[in-house]
Short mmCIF file of N, CA, C and O in Angstrom, two decimals:
data_model
loop_
_atom_site.label_atom_id
_atom_site.label_comp_id
_atom_site.label_asym_id
_atom_site.label_seq_id
_atom_site.Cartn_x
_atom_site.Cartn_y
_atom_site.Cartn_z
N UNK M 1 12.81 -5.49 -8.80
CA UNK M 1 12.47 -4.12 -9.14
C UNK M 1 13.21 -3.15 -8.23
O UNK M 1 13.68 -3.53 -7.16
N UNK M 2 13.29 -1.94 -8.66
CA UNK M 2 13.96 -0.90 -7.89
C UNK M 2 13.34 -0.74 -6.51
O UNK M 2 14.03 -0.62 -5.52
N UNK M 3 12.01 -0.73 -6.45
CA UNK M 3 11.33 -0.50 -5.18
C UNK M 3 11.59 -1.64 -4.20
O UNK M 3 11.75 -1.41 -3.01
N UNK M 4 11.61 -2.87 -4.69
CA UNK M 4 11.90 -4.00 -3.80
C UNK M 4 13.31 -3.91 -3.25
O UNK M 4 13.56 -4.19 -2.09
N UNK M 5 14.26 -3.51 -4.09
CA UNK M 5 15.64 -3.36 -3.63
C UNK M 5 15.75 -2.25 -2.59
O UNK M 5 16.40 -2.42 -1.55
N UNK M 6 15.09 -1.14 -2.86
CA UNK M 6 15.12 -0.03 -1.90
C UNK M 6 14.46 -0.42 -0.59
O UNK M 6 14.94 -0.09 0.50
N UNK M 7 13.36 -1.15 -0.68
CA UNK M 7 12.66 -1.60 0.52
C UNK M 7 13.53 -2.55 1.32
O UNK M 7 13.59 -2.47 2.55
N UNK M 8 14.23 -3.44 0.64
CA UNK M 8 15.12 -4.37 1.32
C UNK M 8 16.20 -3.62 2.08
O UNK M 8 16.53 -3.97 3.22
N UNK M 9 16.76 -2.59 1.48
CA UNK M 9 17.79 -1.79 2.14
C UNK M 9 17.19 -1.09 3.36
O UNK M 9 17.76 -1.11 4.45
N UNK M 10 16.02 -0.48 3.19
CA UNK M 10 15.37 0.24 4.30
C UNK M 10 15.07 -0.70 5.47
O UNK M 10 15.29 -0.35 6.61
N UNK M 11 14.55 -1.87 5.17
CA UNK M 11 14.13 -2.78 6.23
C UNK M 11 15.29 -3.51 6.87
O UNK M 11 15.23 -3.86 8.04
N UNK M 12 16.35 -3.75 6.11
CA UNK M 12 17.40 -4.61 6.62
C UNK M 12 18.69 -3.95 7.04
O UNK M 12 19.43 -4.50 7.85
N UNK M 13 18.98 -2.78 6.51
CA UNK M 13 20.31 -2.24 6.72
C UNK M 13 20.34 -0.86 7.35
O UNK M 13 21.31 -0.52 8.01
N UNK M 14 19.34 -0.08 7.13
CA UNK M 14 19.32 1.27 7.66
C UNK M 14 18.45 1.35 8.90
O UNK M 14 17.56 0.53 9.08
N UNK M 15 18.71 2.33 9.77
CA UNK M 15 17.79 2.50 10.90
C UNK M 15 16.38 2.72 10.36
O UNK M 15 16.18 3.36 9.33
N UNK M 16 15.40 2.15 11.05
CA UNK M 16 14.04 2.17 10.53
C UNK M 16 13.48 3.59 10.47
O UNK M 16 13.36 4.27 11.47
N UNK M 17 13.18 4.01 9.28
CA UNK M 17 12.50 5.28 9.05
C UNK M 17 11.14 4.93 8.48
O UNK M 17 11.02 4.59 7.30
N UNK M 18 10.13 4.98 9.32
CA UNK M 18 8.81 4.52 8.89
C UNK M 18 8.27 5.32 7.72
O UNK M 18 7.59 4.78 6.87
N UNK M 19 8.58 6.61 7.66
CA UNK M 19 8.06 7.41 6.55
C UNK M 19 8.62 6.92 5.22
O UNK M 19 7.90 6.86 4.22
N UNK M 20 9.90 6.55 5.19
CA UNK M 20 10.49 6.03 3.96
C UNK M 20 9.88 4.69 3.59
O UNK M 20 9.62 4.42 2.41
N UNK M 21 9.66 3.84 4.57
CA UNK M 21 9.08 2.52 4.32
C UNK M 21 7.67 2.68 3.78
O UNK M 21 7.28 2.01 2.82
N UNK M 22 6.90 3.58 4.38
CA UNK M 22 5.53 3.84 3.91
C UNK M 22 5.55 4.28 2.45
O UNK M 22 4.79 3.76 1.63
N UNK M 23 6.41 5.22 2.12
CA UNK M 23 6.48 5.71 0.74
C UNK M 23 6.90 4.61 -0.23
O UNK M 23 6.37 4.53 -1.34
N UNK M 24 7.84 3.77 0.18
CA UNK M 24 8.29 2.70 -0.71
C UNK M 24 7.18 1.69 -0.95
O UNK M 24 6.98 1.24 -2.08
N UNK M 25 6.45 1.32 0.11
CA UNK M 25 5.33 0.40 -0.09
C UNK M 25 4.26 1.04 -0.97
O UNK M 25 3.68 0.39 -1.84
N UNK M 26 4.01 2.31 -0.74
CA UNK M 26 2.99 3.02 -1.53
C UNK M 26 3.39 3.06 -3.01
O UNK M 26 2.58 2.76 -3.89
N UNK M 27 4.62 3.43 -3.28
CA UNK M 27 5.10 3.49 -4.66
C UNK M 27 5.10 2.11 -5.32
O UNK M 27 4.79 1.98 -6.51
N UNK M 28 5.44 1.09 -4.55
CA UNK M 28 5.41 -0.27 -5.07
C UNK M 28 3.99 -0.66 -5.45
O UNK M 28 3.75 -1.25 -6.51
N UNK M 29 3.03 -0.30 -4.60
CA UNK M 29 1.62 -0.57 -4.89
C UNK M 29 1.17 0.11 -6.18
O UNK M 29 0.48 -0.49 -7.00
N UNK M 30 1.57 1.35 -6.35
CA UNK M 30 1.21 2.10 -7.57
C UNK M 30 1.79 1.41 -8.80
O UNK M 30 1.10 1.22 -9.81
N UNK M 31 3.06 1.03 -8.73
CA UNK M 31 3.71 0.38 -9.88
C UNK M 31 3.01 -0.92 -10.25
O UNK M 31 2.73 -1.16 -11.43
N UNK M 32 2.72 -1.74 -9.25
CA UNK M 32 2.04 -3.01 -9.55
C UNK M 32 0.64 -2.78 -10.11
O UNK M 32 0.19 -3.52 -10.98
N UNK M 33 -0.05 -1.77 -9.61
CA UNK M 33 -1.38 -1.46 -10.15
C UNK M 33 -1.29 -1.10 -11.62
O UNK M 33 -2.10 -1.54 -12.43
N UNK M 34 -0.32 -0.28 -11.96
CA UNK M 34 -0.16 0.14 -13.36
C UNK M 34 0.21 -1.03 -14.26
O UNK M 34 -0.11 -1.04 -15.44
N UNK M 35 0.88 -2.03 -13.67
CA UNK M 35 1.24 -3.23 -14.43
C UNK M 35 0.10 -4.25 -14.44
O UNK M 35 0.24 -5.34 -15.00
N UNK M 36 -1.01 -3.89 -13.78
CA UNK M 36 -2.19 -4.76 -13.66
C UNK M 36 -1.88 -6.03 -12.87
O UNK M 36 -2.49 -7.07 -13.06
N UNK M 37 -0.91 -5.93 -11.96
CA UNK M 37 -0.59 -7.02 -11.04
C UNK M 37 -1.22 -6.67 -9.70
O UNK M 37 -0.55 -6.26 -8.75
N UNK M 38 -2.54 -6.85 -9.66
CA UNK M 38 -3.33 -6.32 -8.54
C UNK M 38 -3.08 -7.05 -7.22
O UNK M 38 -3.12 -6.42 -6.16
N UNK M 39 -2.80 -8.34 -7.27
CA UNK M 39 -2.52 -9.07 -6.02
C UNK M 39 -1.23 -8.55 -5.38
O UNK M 39 -1.17 -8.35 -4.16
N UNK M 40 -0.20 -8.34 -6.19
CA UNK M 40 1.06 -7.78 -5.68
C UNK M 40 0.84 -6.37 -5.15
O UNK M 40 1.38 -5.98 -4.12
N UNK M 41 0.03 -5.62 -5.86
CA UNK M 41 -0.28 -4.26 -5.44
C UNK M 41 -0.99 -4.26 -4.09
O UNK M 41 -0.67 -3.46 -3.20
N UNK M 42 -1.93 -5.17 -3.92
CA UNK M 42 -2.65 -5.27 -2.65
C UNK M 42 -1.70 -5.60 -1.49
O UNK M 42 -1.83 -5.05 -0.39
N UNK M 43 -0.75 -6.47 -1.73
CA UNK M 43 0.23 -6.81 -0.69
C UNK M 43 1.02 -5.56 -0.28
O UNK M 43 1.22 -5.32 0.91
N UNK M 44 1.44 -4.80 -1.26
CA UNK M 44 2.21 -3.58 -0.96
C UNK M 44 1.35 -2.58 -0.20
O UNK M 44 1.80 -1.98 0.79
N UNK M 45 0.11 -2.39 -0.63
CA UNK M 45 -0.78 -1.45 0.05
C UNK M 45 -1.13 -1.93 1.46
O UNK M 45 -1.25 -1.11 2.38
N UNK M 46 -1.28 -3.23 1.64
CA UNK M 46 -1.55 -3.75 2.99
C UNK M 46 -0.38 -3.46 3.93
O UNK M 46 -0.58 -3.07 5.08
N UNK M 47 0.84 -3.65 3.43
CA UNK M 47 2.02 -3.34 4.24
C UNK M 47 2.10 -1.84 4.53
O UNK M 47 2.43 -1.44 5.65
N UNK M 48 1.80 -1.05 3.53
CA UNK M 48 1.79 0.41 3.69
C UNK M 48 0.79 0.80 4.77
O UNK M 48 1.10 1.58 5.67
N UNK M 49 -0.41 0.23 4.69
CA UNK M 49 -1.46 0.55 5.66
C UNK M 49 -1.06 0.14 7.07
O UNK M 49 -1.32 0.88 8.03
N UNK M 50 -0.42 -1.00 7.20
CA UNK M 50 0.03 -1.46 8.51
C UNK M 50 0.96 -0.43 9.16
O UNK M 50 0.81 -0.09 10.34
N UNK M 51 1.92 0.07 8.40
CA UNK M 51 2.83 1.08 8.93
C UNK M 51 2.08 2.39 9.22
O UNK M 51 2.31 3.02 10.24
N UNK M 52 1.21 2.79 8.30
CA UNK M 52 0.47 4.04 8.50
C UNK M 52 -0.37 4.00 9.77
O UNK M 52 -0.41 4.97 10.52
N UNK M 53 -1.04 2.88 10.01
CA UNK M 53 -1.90 2.78 11.19
C UNK M 53 -1.11 2.81 12.49
O UNK M 53 -1.64 3.21 13.53
N UNK M 54 0.17 2.43 12.43
CA UNK M 54 1.03 2.48 13.61
C UNK M 54 1.66 3.84 13.84
O UNK M 54 2.10 4.13 14.96
N UNK M 55 1.73 4.67 12.81
CA UNK M 55 2.47 5.92 12.91
C UNK M 55 1.57 7.15 12.84
O UNK M 55 1.82 8.15 13.53
N UNK M 56 0.55 7.09 12.02
CA UNK M 56 -0.28 8.27 11.75
C UNK M 56 -1.56 8.25 12.59
O UNK M 56 -2.01 7.17 12.99
N UNK M 57 -2.14 9.41 12.83
CA UNK M 57 -3.44 9.43 13.51
C UNK M 57 -4.49 8.75 12.63
O UNK M 57 -4.38 8.78 11.39
N UNK M 58 -5.51 8.15 13.24
CA UNK M 58 -6.46 7.34 12.46
C UNK M 58 -7.25 8.10 11.40
O UNK M 58 -7.75 7.50 10.46
N UNK M 59 -7.34 9.42 11.52
CA UNK M 59 -8.10 10.20 10.54
C UNK M 59 -7.19 10.90 9.52
O UNK M 59 -7.62 11.81 8.83
N UNK M 60 -5.95 10.45 9.41
CA UNK M 60 -4.99 11.07 8.49
C UNK M 60 -5.39 10.78 7.05
O UNK M 60 -5.84 9.68 6.71
N UNK M 61 -5.25 11.78 6.18
CA UNK M 61 -5.65 11.63 4.77
C UNK M 61 -4.87 10.56 4.02
O UNK M 61 -5.40 9.93 3.11
N UNK M 62 -3.62 10.34 4.39
CA UNK M 62 -2.84 9.31 3.70
C UNK M 62 -3.42 7.91 3.94
O UNK M 62 -3.35 7.06 3.05
N UNK M 63 -3.98 7.70 5.11
CA UNK M 63 -4.63 6.41 5.39
C UNK M 63 -5.85 6.27 4.50
O UNK M 63 -6.09 5.20 3.93
N UNK M 64 -6.61 7.34 4.37
CA UNK M 64 -7.79 7.30 3.49
C UNK M 64 -7.38 7.01 2.04
O UNK M 64 -8.04 6.23 1.35
N UNK M 65 -6.29 7.62 1.59
CA UNK M 65 -5.80 7.36 0.22
C UNK M 65 -5.42 5.89 0.04
O UNK M 65 -5.69 5.30 -1.01
N UNK M 66 -4.80 5.32 1.05
CA UNK M 66 -4.40 3.91 0.96
C UNK M 66 -5.63 3.01 0.89
O UNK M 66 -5.67 2.07 0.09
N UNK M 67 -6.64 3.30 1.73
CA UNK M 67 -7.88 2.53 1.65
C UNK M 67 -8.52 2.65 0.26
O UNK M 67 -9.03 1.67 -0.28
N UNK M 68 -8.49 3.84 -0.32
CA UNK M 68 -9.02 4.03 -1.67
C UNK M 68 -8.25 3.20 -2.69
O UNK M 68 -8.84 2.54 -3.54
N UNK M 69 -6.92 3.22 -2.60
CA UNK M 69 -6.11 2.44 -3.53
C UNK M 69 -6.37 0.95 -3.39
O UNK M 69 -6.42 0.22 -4.39
N UNK M 70 -6.56 0.49 -2.17
CA UNK M 70 -6.90 -0.92 -1.95
C UNK M 70 -8.24 -1.23 -2.60
O UNK M 70 -8.40 -2.25 -3.29
N UNK M 71 -9.22 -0.35 -2.40
CA UNK M 71 -10.56 -0.55 -2.99
C UNK M 71 -10.49 -0.57 -4.51
O UNK M 71 -11.16 -1.39 -5.15
N UNK M 72 -9.69 0.28 -5.10
CA UNK M 72 -9.56 0.30 -6.56
C UNK M 72 -8.96 -1.01 -7.08
O UNK M 72 -9.37 -1.51 -8.13
N UNK M 73 -8.02 -1.56 -6.34
CA UNK M 73 -7.47 -2.86 -6.72
C UNK M 73 -8.52 -3.95 -6.56
O UNK M 73 -8.62 -4.85 -7.39
N UNK M 74 -9.31 -3.87 -5.50
CA UNK M 74 -10.39 -4.84 -5.30
C UNK M 74 -11.38 -4.77 -6.47
O UNK M 74 -11.83 -5.81 -6.96
N UNK M 75 -11.72 -3.58 -6.90
CA UNK M 75 -12.63 -3.41 -8.03
C UNK M 75 -12.03 -4.03 -9.29
O UNK M 75 -12.71 -4.73 -10.05
N UNK M 76 -10.72 -3.80 -9.52
CA UNK M 76 -10.07 -4.38 -10.69
C UNK M 76 -10.11 -5.90 -10.66
O UNK M 76 -10.18 -6.55 -11.70
N UNK M 77 -10.10 -6.46 -9.44
CA UNK M 77 -10.17 -7.92 -9.28
C UNK M 77 -11.61 -8.42 -9.19
O UNK M 77 -11.84 -9.60 -8.95
N UNK M 78 -12.56 -7.48 -9.36
CA UNK M 78 -14.00 -7.79 -9.30
C UNK M 78 -14.42 -8.32 -7.92
O UNK M 78 -15.35 -9.11 -7.80
N UNK M 79 -13.72 -7.86 -6.89
CA UNK M 79 -14.05 -8.21 -5.51
C UNK M 79 -14.78 -7.01 -4.90
O UNK M 79 -14.23 -6.26 -4.10
N UNK M 80 -16.02 -6.86 -5.31
CA UNK M 80 -16.78 -5.66 -4.97
C UNK M 80 -17.12 -5.58 -3.48
O UNK M 80 -17.19 -4.49 -2.93
N UNK M 81 -17.29 -6.71 -2.84
CA UNK M 81 -17.60 -6.71 -1.41
C UNK M 81 -16.44 -6.13 -0.61
O UNK M 81 -16.62 -5.30 0.27
N UNK M 82 -15.21 -6.58 -0.92
CA UNK M 82 -14.04 -6.02 -0.25
C UNK M 82 -13.83 -4.56 -0.61
O UNK M 82 -13.41 -3.76 0.24
N UNK M 83 -14.10 -4.20 -1.85
CA UNK M 83 -13.96 -2.79 -2.26
C UNK M 83 -14.88 -1.91 -1.42
O UNK M 83 -14.46 -0.87 -0.91
N UNK M 84 -16.11 -2.35 -1.27
CA UNK M 84 -17.06 -1.59 -0.46
C UNK M 84 -16.59 -1.50 0.99
O UNK M 84 -16.66 -0.44 1.61
N UNK M 85 -16.07 -2.60 1.52
CA UNK M 85 -15.55 -2.61 2.88
C UNK M 85 -14.45 -1.57 3.05
O UNK M 85 -14.42 -0.82 4.03
N UNK M 86 -13.53 -1.51 2.09
CA UNK M 86 -12.40 -0.58 2.20
C UNK M 86 -12.82 0.87 1.98
O UNK M 86 -12.15 1.79 2.42
N UNK M 87 -13.93 1.08 1.29
CA UNK M 87 -14.41 2.44 1.06
C UNK M 87 -15.22 2.98 2.24
O UNK M 87 -15.43 4.18 2.35
N UNK M 88 -15.68 2.10 3.11
CA UNK M 88 -16.43 2.53 4.28
C UNK M 88 -15.46 2.98 5.30
O UNK M 88 -15.44 3.70 6.10
#
């Protein structure tokens, strides 16, 4: 996919720009969610969250959005316990 190719370029060839990597992981997560490929989406959102937690302050709204997106994927997978965890 386009996002995987762009992510590969960002991670392997260009100087690391965390904001670009965060956006690429986020966009990849959105695409997989829309395709109902929730496990792939969760992987992308987990990677996005990892970068966000290293770069952004802990109360940043983008981190909250990522937790929400993870919870929505958990709900789609009927993993309500994890969804609740991510919403707290």
